[in-house]
Amino acid sequence: QSHYVACMAAILSQMDKDHYSTYIQAFPSRPELMDFLMETFILFKDLIGKTVYPCDWVVMNMVQNREFLHAINQFAVTLTEMFLSNSNFELQLWNNYFHLAVAFLTQDSLQLENFSPAKRNSILSKYGDMRAMIGASIRDMWYSLGHRKIEFIPGMVGPILEMTLVPEPELRRSTIPIFFDMMLCEHRLTGSFSRFEDEILRRLDSEVEGGRGDEQYKQLFKSILLSCCQSHPELAKPGEDFVALVTGLLERLLDYRAVMNDENKTYSMSCTVNLLNFYKEIDRQAMYIRYLYKLKDLHISYENYTEGAYTLLLHARLLTWSEEPNVAPVPGLHGPHPHTQRQLKEALYNQIIEYFDQGKMWEEAIHICKELAEQYENHVFDYEMLSDILQREAKFYEKILKVLRPNPDYFAVGYYGQGFPTFLRNRVFIYRGKEYERREDFEMRLLSPFPNAEKLKSTSPPGQDITDSPGQYIQCFTVQPVEEAKVRLKGRSIPEQITNFYKANHVQQFSYSRPFKRGPKDPDNEFANMWIERTTFLTAYPLPGILRWFAVTSTTTTIISPLENAIETMMKTNEKIMSEINRHQSDSSLPINPLSMLLNGIVDPAVMGGFAKYEMAFFQESYLQLHPKDAENIEKLKDLIAWQIPLLAEGIRIHGQKVTEDLRPFHERMEQCFEQLRAKVQSQYGVREMVFFEDQRSGRPRSMAWGPDYDRLSHPGARQVLTETPPTPKPAPRTSESEDRRNERRENRSSALFGPRRQDVRQSISELPEPKDEKRRLSRNMSESSPGSSDGKQPPLNRAAASAQPGAAGLSLSPTGFGGRVKSASKVPPLPGKISPSVYETFLEQSD
């Protein structure tokens, strides 16, 4: 074949303009000439595509291209002279010419920027830049079409785009205006250029991903088209919008291509999300779905199953439970191709459930199971599938309670300096770490794509000298998720395995606290001037989501006084004690060491100093005189100290049951310290007695109460039981066996105050007694007064009235939310009998 091409090139080199003219005129008829041109264009394009000579045979390639270029230009003259008029116009012939010319221009052997400088200069001096020559010819041929241009839209948009992406500035400047001519032509005919716009967006995606295009092209495209649009008032505004659209897409595509082949696919995921969000905004669903599956594949390759599930869920939400046909094939789905939207949505949901299961996001998997169960039960009546999905759902509930799920850490990462890509430059992101991932390991993984980046040691936002510098600076520190208040979980005794999930998931706010000193320094008490600067970050979307990280959209900073800091610290300590107690009550096999360290660090002043430093700093009369507005917060802190005593008592009781003989002296020492502490606190701040709830299900141990509003425990699945000897119930009529089972299930779901179990556990809160009688009854049970009513009966408590008069009932709801009795301290002045439950709301919102 190379000999054939060499012979043809030698023949063509002998032909001048007159030879071509004579040869063309020798054809007896116009159809025969058209057939010759058609075959010649196809032959030339085929030879150019096959690259007959090896790429290092530069001279032979250039000789062939020079002769082909001469022949193409001669045939172009024939086209304009004999096949352009209305009566003689041949659309297919012109179309073949444009495709041949673009293929010639974009062939590898003419891309001079790929050669060494010496070879490039040698080619330019001998042959010139043939790309510029054929580009000028294509431009002239396009403009010669006149009103026929519309017939080449959108078919020629792709080839022209491919030509303009060749990295030759002069070629780009001369050919980019063709785009404006296409826009103008379609707009004058139809009033818009939507066909042109759709085609260029579609082709631009594949061309840039294939390696074409650069920042210079983006700037040239923007400046040339904006200049052209401004000269035509009817295209000024739509043209400006179109240019903004294309340049925005180009920017995202270039970022995506820059990181697409990196070993670390972290930033490929970010760029993919930028692209799919862009296509969603401009309503290009096919491209949006295409990048959804690119993102899903990236996540699964990194075992980010949770993020992969959320990504697939975006596609599933676009579908309906209908029999509408599904046309587009979906990659990665097992089994036969789904023909309807219902089939596709069902297949996606099953894949999503599997990914959520692998990512230990069983709460999310349950939501999908419920939606599938609704379809199987009420729409398609497939009870076999309903049975399967309900069994899967039941397993997820079991895993929530039985499988260990460590909460991930979250990290704030700032990329500062002009050396980073545009999608990272001078921006802050919140990252969701992997299970058991240390900050050091996370930082190493973070810095690997940027070996020259410098790690900032300060957690404060850097100055302009850093953000404007040409280098790369990375800032990384751990942040705490700010749990959103869950109304349905509030005021209930709920297993820790359930509540822990919401502390670190579905979170959009994250905080970082930085301590600093303000005011005169007290060498004996560091708490007196320990202020906290708390920065709260708000992310664009909740975590987890379709990425393991999201950009920070807003940042707020608040200053917390030393007293407020002390209150927060006490709240967290009390919560930690309660959590540890509930863990040991739920699982007796847990090791005792963490509980030992926690309790000893609080009760033994030689270890941590207890809260004596708070008393010295804030409970002095001099402090209250200087800070009269802090009186309420001082009472909060005192109340928290008082509530810590019953928590410690329960912790030490559990510790005594589990301690080994070797550690018995340590436990006795801790008991002695606690007794001294309890005597001191109760004499100064009053007595608090905890309320416990006992879950009546078999084997479920008691747990401490949380909510301040016990009436919220009166939901259908939870009934309150008071600590008293129950009255003998009246004989009830015989119920059916199914009713007995339902009643037994209700009974098993009930909650109780820690104490003897009441028989009538199904008594509603609205049937409880009036507070006056309740006061006498509770006083009798707690040995605080003489025995109650003479008839020995104990009427039900009116819960609404009791909550209105907590002091009268003898039960109080403290500002910390721990339910129980409140006794005044023996010292004057006593604590108030009624403690506002509103403070507990603050505790729940602020506690980690």
PDB file of C-alpha atoms in Angstrom, residues 536-794:
ATOM      1  CA  THR A 536     -18.930  26.509  63.062  1.00  0.00           C
ATOM      2  CA  PHE A 537     -18.702  25.327  59.453  1.00  0.00           C
ATOM      3  CA  LEU A 538     -21.778  24.803  57.278  1.00  0.00           C
ATOM      4  CA  THR A 539     -21.313  22.447  54.314  1.00  0.00           C
ATOM      5  CA  ALA A 540     -23.102  22.584  50.981  1.00  0.00           C
ATOM      6  CA  TYR A 541     -24.779  19.212  51.630  1.00  0.00           C
ATOM      7  CA  PRO A 542     -25.171  16.900  54.647  1.00  0.00           C
ATOM      8  CA  LEU A 543     -22.604  14.170  55.213  1.00  0.00           C
ATOM      9  CA  PRO A 544     -22.512  11.377  54.261  1.00  0.00           C
ATOM     10  CA  GLY A 545     -23.615  12.015  50.681  1.00  0.00           C
ATOM     11  CA  ILE A 546     -22.459  11.429  47.140  1.00  0.00           C
ATOM     12  CA  LEU A 547     -18.935  12.441  48.221  1.00  0.00           C
ATOM     13  CA  ARG A 548     -16.852  11.830  51.323  1.00  0.00           C
ATOM     14  CA  TRP A 549     -16.368  15.600  51.551  1.00  0.00           C
ATOM     15  CA  PHE A 550     -18.261  18.773  50.740  1.00  0.00           C
ATOM     16  CA  ALA A 551     -17.243  22.400  50.446  1.00  0.00           C
ATOM     17  CA  VAL A 552     -17.859  24.787  53.322  1.00  0.00           C
ATOM     18  CA  THR A 553     -20.408  27.430  52.284  1.00  0.00           C
ATOM     19  CA  SER A 554     -20.387  29.594  55.413  1.00  0.00           C
ATOM     20  CA  THR A 555     -18.409  29.997  58.613  1.00  0.00           C
ATOM     21  CA  THR A 556     -19.464  31.602  61.900  1.00  0.00           C
ATOM     22  CA  THR A 557     -17.380  32.265  64.998  1.00  0.00           C
ATOM     23  CA  THR A 558     -18.644  32.682  68.560  1.00  0.00           C
ATOM     24  CA  ILE A 559     -16.806  33.370  71.809  1.00  0.00           C
ATOM     25  CA  ILE A 560     -17.649  31.231  74.855  1.00  0.00           C
ATOM     26  CA  SER A 561     -16.897  32.598  78.310  1.00  0.00           C
ATOM     27  CA  PRO A 562     -15.033  30.564  80.965  1.00  0.00           C
ATOM     28  CA  LEU A 563     -18.274  29.955  82.884  1.00  0.00           C
ATOM     29  CA  GLU A 564     -20.102  28.757  79.755  1.00  0.00           C
ATOM     30  CA  ASN A 565     -17.104  26.575  78.988  1.00  0.00           C
ATOM     31  CA  ALA A 566     -17.292  25.064  82.466  1.00  0.00           C
ATOM     32  CA  ILE A 567     -21.006  24.318  81.992  1.00  0.00           C
ATOM     33  CA  GLU A 568     -20.330  22.621  78.670  1.00  0.00           C
ATOM     34  CA  THR A 569     -17.498  20.588  80.164  1.00  0.00           C
ATOM     35  CA  MET A 570     -19.697  19.418  83.040  1.00  0.00           C
ATOM     36  CA  MET A 571     -22.500  18.536  80.634  1.00  0.00           C
ATOM     37  CA  LYS A 572     -20.148  16.461  78.514  1.00  0.00           C
ATOM     38  CA  THR A 573     -18.701  14.745  81.587  1.00  0.00           C
ATOM     39  CA  ASN A 574     -22.158  13.840  82.888  1.00  0.00           C
ATOM     40  CA  GLU A 575     -23.177  12.595  79.473  1.00  0.00           C
ATOM     41  CA  LYS A 576     -20.014  10.506  79.243  1.00  0.00           C
ATOM     42  CA  ILE A 577     -20.688   8.916  82.662  1.00  0.00           C
ATOM     43  CA  MET A 578     -24.269   8.158  81.673  1.00  0.00           C
ATOM     44  CA  SER A 579     -23.177   6.674  78.350  1.00  0.00           C
ATOM     45  CA  GLU A 580     -20.587   4.458  80.034  1.00  0.00           C
ATOM     46  CA  ILE A 581     -23.134   3.261  82.613  1.00  0.00           C
ATOM     47  CA  ASN A 582     -25.695   2.407  79.942  1.00  0.00           C
ATOM     48  CA  ARG A 583     -23.051   0.547  77.956  1.00  0.00           C
ATOM     49  CA  HIS A 584     -22.153  -1.644  80.945  1.00  0.00           C
ATOM     50  CA  GLN A 585     -25.808  -2.235  81.748  1.00  0.00           C
ATOM     51  CA  SER A 586     -26.416  -3.312  78.157  1.00  0.00           C
ATOM     52  CA  ASP A 587     -23.330  -5.534  77.914  1.00  0.00           C
ATOM     53  CA  SER A 588     -21.907  -7.048  81.086  1.00  0.00           C
ATOM     54  CA  SER A 589     -18.891  -8.434  79.210  1.00  0.00           C
ATOM     55  CA  LEU A 590     -17.358  -5.028  78.565  1.00  0.00           C
ATOM     56  CA  PRO A 591     -13.904  -4.425  80.099  1.00  0.00           C
ATOM     57  CA  ILE A 592     -13.948  -2.362  83.287  1.00  0.00           C
ATOM     58  CA  ASN A 593     -10.801  -0.295  82.661  1.00  0.00           C
ATOM     59  CA  PRO A 594     -12.455   2.662  80.814  1.00  0.00           C
ATOM     60  CA  LEU A 595     -15.058   2.950  83.578  1.00  0.00           C
ATOM     61  CA  SER A 596     -12.331   2.791  86.255  1.00  0.00           C
ATOM     62  CA  MET A 597     -10.325   5.589  84.660  1.00  0.00           C
ATOM     63  CA  LEU A 598     -13.383   7.754  84.112  1.00  0.00           C
ATOM     64  CA  LEU A 599     -14.722   7.449  87.670  1.00  0.00           C
ATOM     65  CA  ASN A 600     -11.359   7.741  89.384  1.00  0.00           C
ATOM     66  CA  GLY A 601     -10.465  10.825  87.390  1.00  0.00           C
ATOM     67  CA  ILE A 602     -13.568  12.561  88.730  1.00  0.00           C
ATOM     68  CA  VAL A 603     -13.856  11.420  92.350  1.00  0.00           C
ATOM     69  CA  ASP A 604     -10.150  11.484  93.283  1.00  0.00           C
ATOM     70  CA  PRO A 605      -8.994  15.125  93.511  1.00  0.00           C
ATOM     71  CA  ALA A 606      -5.361  14.021  93.314  1.00  0.00           C
ATOM     72  CA  VAL A 607      -5.961  12.871  89.741  1.00  0.00           C
ATOM     73  CA  MET A 608      -7.996  15.594  88.050  1.00  0.00           C
ATOM     74  CA  GLY A 609      -8.752  18.134  90.742  1.00  0.00           C
ATOM     75  CA  GLY A 610     -12.508  17.573  90.395  1.00  0.00           C
ATOM     76  CA  PHE A 611     -14.664  20.660  90.078  1.00  0.00           C
ATOM     77  CA  ALA A 612     -13.017  22.511  92.992  1.00  0.00           C
ATOM     78  CA  LYS A 613     -11.388  24.812  90.438  1.00  0.00           C
ATOM     79  CA  TYR A 614     -14.846  25.822  89.203  1.00  0.00           C
ATOM     80  CA  GLU A 615     -15.915  26.622  92.731  1.00  0.00           C
ATOM     81  CA  MET A 616     -12.830  28.743  93.296  1.00  0.00           C
ATOM     82  CA  ALA A 617     -13.273  30.552  89.971  1.00  0.00           C
ATOM     83  CA  PHE A 618     -17.030  31.168  89.765  1.00  0.00           C
ATOM     84  CA  PHE A 619     -18.754  30.549  93.114  1.00  0.00           C
ATOM     85  CA  GLN A 620     -17.039  33.337  95.013  1.00  0.00           C
ATOM     86  CA  GLU A 621     -19.015  36.431  95.940  1.00  0.00           C
ATOM     87  CA  SER A 622     -16.433  38.605  94.243  1.00  0.00           C
ATOM     88  CA  TYR A 623     -17.098  36.921  90.877  1.00  0.00           C
ATOM     89  CA  LEU A 624     -20.854  37.454  91.142  1.00  0.00           C
ATOM     90  CA  GLN A 625     -20.327  41.128  91.945  1.00  0.00           C
ATOM     91  CA  LEU A 626     -18.193  41.559  88.831  1.00  0.00           C
ATOM     92  CA  HIS A 627     -20.543  39.458  86.655  1.00  0.00           C
ATOM     93  CA  PRO A 628     -24.116  39.883  87.922  1.00  0.00           C
ATOM     94  CA  LYS A 629     -25.568  38.525  84.629  1.00  0.00           C
ATOM     95  CA  ASP A 630     -23.942  35.156  85.263  1.00  0.00           C
ATOM     96  CA  ALA A 631     -26.152  34.316  88.260  1.00  0.00           C
ATOM     97  CA  GLU A 632     -28.372  31.977  86.241  1.00  0.00           C
ATOM     98  CA  ASN A 633     -25.387  30.200  84.669  1.00  0.00           C
ATOM     99  CA  ILE A 634     -23.818  29.737  88.103  1.00  0.00           C
ATOM    100  CA  GLU A 635     -26.983  27.975  89.232  1.00  0.00           C
ATOM    101  CA  LYS A 636     -26.816  25.770  86.149  1.00  0.00           C
ATOM    102  CA  LEU A 637     -23.255  24.791  86.978  1.00  0.00           C
ATOM    103  CA  LYS A 638     -24.176  24.030  90.592  1.00  0.00           C
ATOM    104  CA  ASP A 639     -27.054  21.893  89.406  1.00  0.00           C
ATOM    105  CA  LEU A 640     -24.798  19.981  87.030  1.00  0.00           C
ATOM    106  CA  ILE A 641     -22.386  19.307  89.886  1.00  0.00           C
ATOM    107  CA  ALA A 642     -25.269  18.070  92.024  1.00  0.00           C
ATOM    108  CA  TRP A 643     -26.549  15.771  89.275  1.00  0.00           C
ATOM    109  CA  GLN A 644     -23.108  14.267  88.849  1.00  0.00           C
ATOM    110  CA  ILE A 645     -23.328  12.601  92.275  1.00  0.00           C
ATOM    111  CA  PRO A 646     -26.125  10.065  91.496  1.00  0.00           C
ATOM    112  CA  LEU A 647     -24.425   9.325  88.188  1.00  0.00           C
ATOM    113  CA  LEU A 648     -21.158   8.588  89.974  1.00  0.00           C
ATOM    114  CA  ALA A 649     -23.010   6.515  92.560  1.00  0.00           C
ATOM    115  CA  GLU A 650     -24.485   4.268  89.883  1.00  0.00           C
ATOM    116  CA  GLY A 651     -21.125   4.011  88.113  1.00  0.00           C
ATOM    117  CA  ILE A 652     -19.345   3.012  91.321  1.00  0.00           C
ATOM    118  CA  ARG A 653     -22.083   0.467  92.085  1.00  0.00           C
ATOM    119  CA  ILE A 654     -21.508  -1.188  88.681  1.00  0.00           C
ATOM    120  CA  HIS A 655     -17.754  -0.948  89.205  1.00  0.00           C
ATOM    121  CA  GLY A 656     -18.055  -2.727  92.538  1.00  0.00           C
ATOM    122  CA  GLN A 657     -19.966  -5.594  90.942  1.00  0.00           C
ATOM    123  CA  LYS A 658     -17.385  -6.128  88.207  1.00  0.00           C
ATOM    124  CA  VAL A 659     -14.102  -5.290  89.935  1.00  0.00           C
ATOM    125  CA  THR A 660     -11.625  -8.131  90.462  1.00  0.00           C
ATOM    126  CA  GLU A 661     -10.080  -8.951  93.824  1.00  0.00           C
ATOM    127  CA  ASP A 662      -6.737  -7.538  92.684  1.00  0.00           C
ATOM    128  CA  LEU A 663      -8.360  -4.135  92.137  1.00  0.00           C
ATOM    129  CA  ARG A 664     -10.542  -4.236  95.242  1.00  0.00           C
ATOM    130  CA  PRO A 665      -8.257  -1.824  97.202  1.00  0.00           C
ATOM    131  CA  PHE A 666      -8.415   0.605  94.286  1.00  0.00           C
ATOM    132  CA  HIS A 667     -12.220   0.391  94.318  1.00  0.00           C
ATOM    133  CA  GLU A 668     -12.405   0.920  98.082  1.00  0.00           C
ATOM    134  CA  ARG A 669     -10.167   3.973  97.812  1.00  0.00           C
ATOM    135  CA  MET A 670     -12.467   5.310  95.101  1.00  0.00           C
ATOM    136  CA  GLU A 671     -15.524   4.681  97.298  1.00  0.00           C
ATOM    137  CA  GLN A 672     -13.945   6.611 100.178  1.00  0.00           C
ATOM    138  CA  CYS A 673     -13.209   9.578  97.936  1.00  0.00           C
ATOM    139  CA  PHE A 674     -16.739   9.456  96.544  1.00  0.00           C
ATOM    140  CA  GLU A 675     -18.365   9.425  99.990  1.00  0.00           C
ATOM    141  CA  GLN A 676     -16.449  12.550 100.940  1.00  0.00           C
ATOM    142  CA  LEU A 677     -17.385  14.162  97.655  1.00  0.00           C
ATOM    143  CA  ARG A 678     -21.056  13.217  97.985  1.00  0.00           C
ATOM    144  CA  ALA A 679     -21.304  14.613 101.496  1.00  0.00           C
ATOM    145  CA  LYS A 680     -19.760  17.883 100.414  1.00  0.00           C
ATOM    146  CA  VAL A 681     -21.882  18.310  97.261  1.00  0.00           C
ATOM    147  CA  GLN A 682     -25.185  17.316  98.849  1.00  0.00           C
ATOM    148  CA  SER A 683     -24.644  19.674 101.741  1.00  0.00           C
ATOM    149  CA  GLN A 684     -23.883  22.578  99.415  1.00  0.00           C
ATOM    150  CA  TYR A 685     -25.971  21.973  96.301  1.00  0.00           C
ATOM    151  CA  GLY A 686     -28.738  19.629  97.346  1.00  0.00           C
ATOM    152  CA  VAL A 687     -29.646  15.991  96.759  1.00  0.00           C
ATOM    153  CA  ARG A 688     -30.461  14.569  93.355  1.00  0.00           C
ATOM    154  CA  GLU A 689     -31.785  11.072  92.799  1.00  0.00           C
ATOM    155  CA  MET A 690     -31.767   9.573  89.313  1.00  0.00           C
ATOM    156  CA  VAL A 691     -34.777   8.073  87.590  1.00  0.00           C
ATOM    157  CA  PHE A 692     -34.157   4.823  85.779  1.00  0.00           C
ATOM    158  CA  PHE A 693     -36.208   3.180  83.056  1.00  0.00           C
ATOM    159  CA  GLU A 694     -36.439  -0.543  82.765  1.00  0.00           C
ATOM    160  CA  ASP A 695     -37.079  -2.087  79.410  1.00  0.00           C
ATOM    161  CA  GLN A 696     -39.420  -5.007  80.001  1.00  0.00           C
ATOM    162  CA  ARG A 697     -38.152  -7.043  77.059  1.00  0.00           C
ATOM    163  CA  SER A 698     -36.359 -10.190  78.079  1.00  0.00           C
ATOM    164  CA  GLY A 699     -32.742  -9.655  78.958  1.00  0.00           C
ATOM    165  CA  ARG A 700     -32.884  -5.858  78.445  1.00  0.00           C
ATOM    166  CA  PRO A 701     -31.204  -4.105  81.401  1.00  0.00           C
ATOM    167  CA  ARG A 702     -32.303  -0.837  82.909  1.00  0.00           C
ATOM    168  CA  SER A 703     -31.108   2.471  81.494  1.00  0.00           C
ATOM    169  CA  MET A 704     -31.010   6.006  82.745  1.00  0.00           C
ATOM    170  CA  ALA A 705     -33.692   8.518  81.872  1.00  0.00           C
ATOM    171  CA  TRP A 706     -32.990  11.327  79.421  1.00  0.00           C
ATOM    172  CA  GLY A 707     -35.977  13.459  78.556  1.00  0.00           C
ATOM    173  CA  PRO A 708     -37.304  16.366  80.633  1.00  0.00           C
ATOM    174  CA  ASP A 709     -40.865  15.873  79.373  1.00  0.00           C
ATOM    175  CA  TYR A 710     -41.944  12.464  80.597  1.00  0.00           C
ATOM    176  CA  ASP A 711     -45.292  12.883  78.892  1.00  0.00           C
ATOM    177  CA  ARG A 712     -43.416  12.337  75.639  1.00  0.00           C
ATOM    178  CA  LEU A 713     -42.747   8.815  76.799  1.00  0.00           C
ATOM    179  CA  SER A 714     -46.448   8.073  76.513  1.00  0.00           C
ATOM    180  CA  HIS A 715     -46.314   7.138  72.846  1.00  0.00           C
ATOM    181  CA  PRO A 716     -48.188   3.945  71.942  1.00  0.00           C
ATOM    182  CA  GLY A 717     -45.099   1.827  72.345  1.00  0.00           C
ATOM    183  CA  ALA A 718     -44.017   3.145  75.774  1.00  0.00           C
ATOM    184  CA  ARG A 719     -45.986   3.315  79.017  1.00  0.00           C
ATOM    185  CA  GLN A 720     -44.757   4.708  82.307  1.00  0.00           C
ATOM    186  CA  VAL A 721     -44.732   2.580  85.443  1.00  0.00           C
ATOM    187  CA  LEU A 722     -44.358   4.258  88.839  1.00  0.00           C
ATOM    188  CA  THR A 723     -42.346   2.906  91.782  1.00  0.00           C
ATOM    189  CA  GLU A 724     -45.144   1.636  93.961  1.00  0.00           C
ATOM    190  CA  THR A 725     -46.918  -1.540  94.950  1.00  0.00           C
ATOM    191  CA  PRO A 726     -49.663  -1.928  92.359  1.00  0.00           C
ATOM    192  CA  PRO A 727     -53.316  -2.197  93.368  1.00  0.00           C
ATOM    193  CA  THR A 728     -55.133  -5.448  92.710  1.00  0.00           C
ATOM    194  CA  PRO A 729     -56.693  -5.098  89.264  1.00  0.00           C
ATOM    195  CA  LYS A 730     -60.329  -5.883  88.610  1.00  0.00           C
ATOM    196  CA  PRO A 731     -61.036  -9.093  86.672  1.00  0.00           C
ATOM    197  CA  ALA A 732     -60.977  -8.365  82.956  1.00  0.00           C
ATOM    198  CA  PRO A 733     -63.127 -10.089  80.381  1.00  0.00           C
ATOM    199  CA  ARG A 734     -61.517 -12.942  78.468  1.00  0.00           C
ATOM    200  CA  THR A 735     -59.780 -11.723  75.340  1.00  0.00           C
ATOM    201  CA  SER A 736     -58.930 -13.640  72.259  1.00  0.00           C
ATOM    202  CA  GLU A 737     -55.519 -15.242  71.822  1.00  0.00           C
ATOM    203  CA  SER A 738     -54.453 -12.669  69.195  1.00  0.00           C
ATOM    204  CA  GLU A 739     -55.446  -9.815  71.503  1.00  0.00           C
ATOM    205  CA  ASP A 740     -53.422 -11.402  74.317  1.00  0.00           C
ATOM    206  CA  ARG A 741     -50.387 -11.462  72.036  1.00  0.00           C
ATOM    207  CA  ARG A 742     -50.861  -7.857  71.031  1.00  0.00           C
ATOM    208  CA  ASN A 743     -51.198  -6.847  74.676  1.00  0.00           C
ATOM    209  CA  GLU A 744     -48.073  -8.806  75.534  1.00  0.00           C
ATOM    210  CA  ARG A 745     -46.161  -7.006  72.763  1.00  0.00           C
ATOM    211  CA  ARG A 746     -47.368  -3.676  74.069  1.00  0.00           C
ATOM    212  CA  GLU A 747     -46.280  -4.695  77.552  1.00  0.00           C
ATOM    213  CA  ASN A 748     -42.857  -5.664  76.308  1.00  0.00           C
ATOM    214  CA  ARG A 749     -42.432  -2.251  74.714  1.00  0.00           C
ATOM    215  CA  SER A 750     -43.225  -0.366  77.917  1.00  0.00           C
ATOM    216  CA  SER A 751     -40.748   1.682  79.962  1.00  0.00           C
ATOM    217  CA  ALA A 752     -40.732   1.817  83.752  1.00  0.00           C
ATOM    218  CA  LEU A 753     -39.228   3.718  86.620  1.00  0.00           C
ATOM    219  CA  PHE A 754     -36.566   1.569  88.157  1.00  0.00           C
ATOM    220  CA  GLY A 755     -38.412  -0.416  90.852  1.00  0.00           C
ATOM    221  CA  PRO A 756     -41.200  -3.002  91.234  1.00  0.00           C
ATOM    222  CA  ARG A 757     -43.087  -3.587  88.014  1.00  0.00           C
ATOM    223  CA  ARG A 758     -46.664  -2.360  87.864  1.00  0.00           C
ATOM    224  CA  GLN A 759     -49.214  -4.909  86.683  1.00  0.00           C
ATOM    225  CA  ASP A 760     -51.406  -2.529  84.719  1.00  0.00           C
ATOM    226  CA  VAL A 761     -48.675  -1.367  82.352  1.00  0.00           C
ATOM    227  CA  ARG A 762     -51.153  -0.277  79.717  1.00  0.00           C
ATOM    228  CA  GLN A 763     -52.574   2.540  81.802  1.00  0.00           C
ATOM    229  CA  SER A 764     -52.439   5.751  79.786  1.00  0.00           C
ATOM    230  CA  ILE A 765     -50.791   8.911  81.041  1.00  0.00           C
ATOM    231  CA  SER A 766     -54.090  10.779  80.888  1.00  0.00           C
ATOM    232  CA  GLU A 767     -55.489   8.341  83.499  1.00  0.00           C
ATOM    233  CA  LEU A 768     -52.806   9.088  86.125  1.00  0.00           C
ATOM    234  CA  PRO A 769     -53.917  10.675  89.449  1.00  0.00           C
ATOM    235  CA  GLU A 770     -54.246  14.279  90.533  1.00  0.00           C
ATOM    236  CA  PRO A 771     -51.012  15.816  91.840  1.00  0.00           C
ATOM    237  CA  LYS A 772     -52.350  16.270  95.384  1.00  0.00           C
ATOM    238  CA  ASP A 773     -52.879  12.544  95.890  1.00  0.00           C
ATOM    239  CA  GLU A 774     -49.738  11.743  93.965  1.00  0.00           C
ATOM    240  CA  LYS A 775     -47.715  13.863  96.349  1.00  0.00           C
ATOM    241  CA  ARG A 776     -48.976  11.846  99.327  1.00  0.00           C
ATOM    242  CA  ARG A 777     -48.406   8.561  97.495  1.00  0.00           C
ATOM    243  CA  LEU A 778     -44.838   9.363  96.438  1.00  0.00           C
ATOM    244  CA  SER A 779     -44.065  10.813  99.872  1.00  0.00           C
ATOM    245  CA  ARG A 780     -45.177   7.533 101.427  1.00  0.00           C
ATOM    246  CA  ASN A 781     -43.093   5.470  99.015  1.00  0.00           C
ATOM    247  CA  MET A 782     -40.029   7.615  99.530  1.00  0.00           C
ATOM    248  CA  SER A 783     -40.436   7.765 103.338  1.00  0.00           C
ATOM    249  CA  GLU A 784     -40.614  11.519 103.345  1.00  0.00           C
ATOM    250  CA  SER A 785     -43.958  11.852 105.211  1.00  0.00           C
ATOM    251  CA  SER A 786     -46.719   9.885 106.881  1.00  0.00           C
ATOM    252  CA  PRO A 787     -48.627   7.168 104.984  1.00  0.00           C
ATOM    253  CA  GLY A 788     -51.034   8.306 102.281  1.00  0.00           C
ATOM    254  CA  SER A 789     -54.780   8.041 101.890  1.00  0.00           C
ATOM    255  CA  SER A 790     -56.728   6.035 104.404  1.00  0.00           C
ATOM    256  CA  ASP A 791     -58.414   3.758 101.912  1.00  0.00           C
ATOM    257  CA  GLY A 792     -55.112   2.368 100.759  1.00  0.00           C
ATOM    258  CA  LYS A 793     -55.960   3.009  97.106  1.00  0.00           C
ATOM    259  CA  GLN A 794     -53.689   5.006  94.892  1.00  0.00           C
TER     260      GLN A 794
END
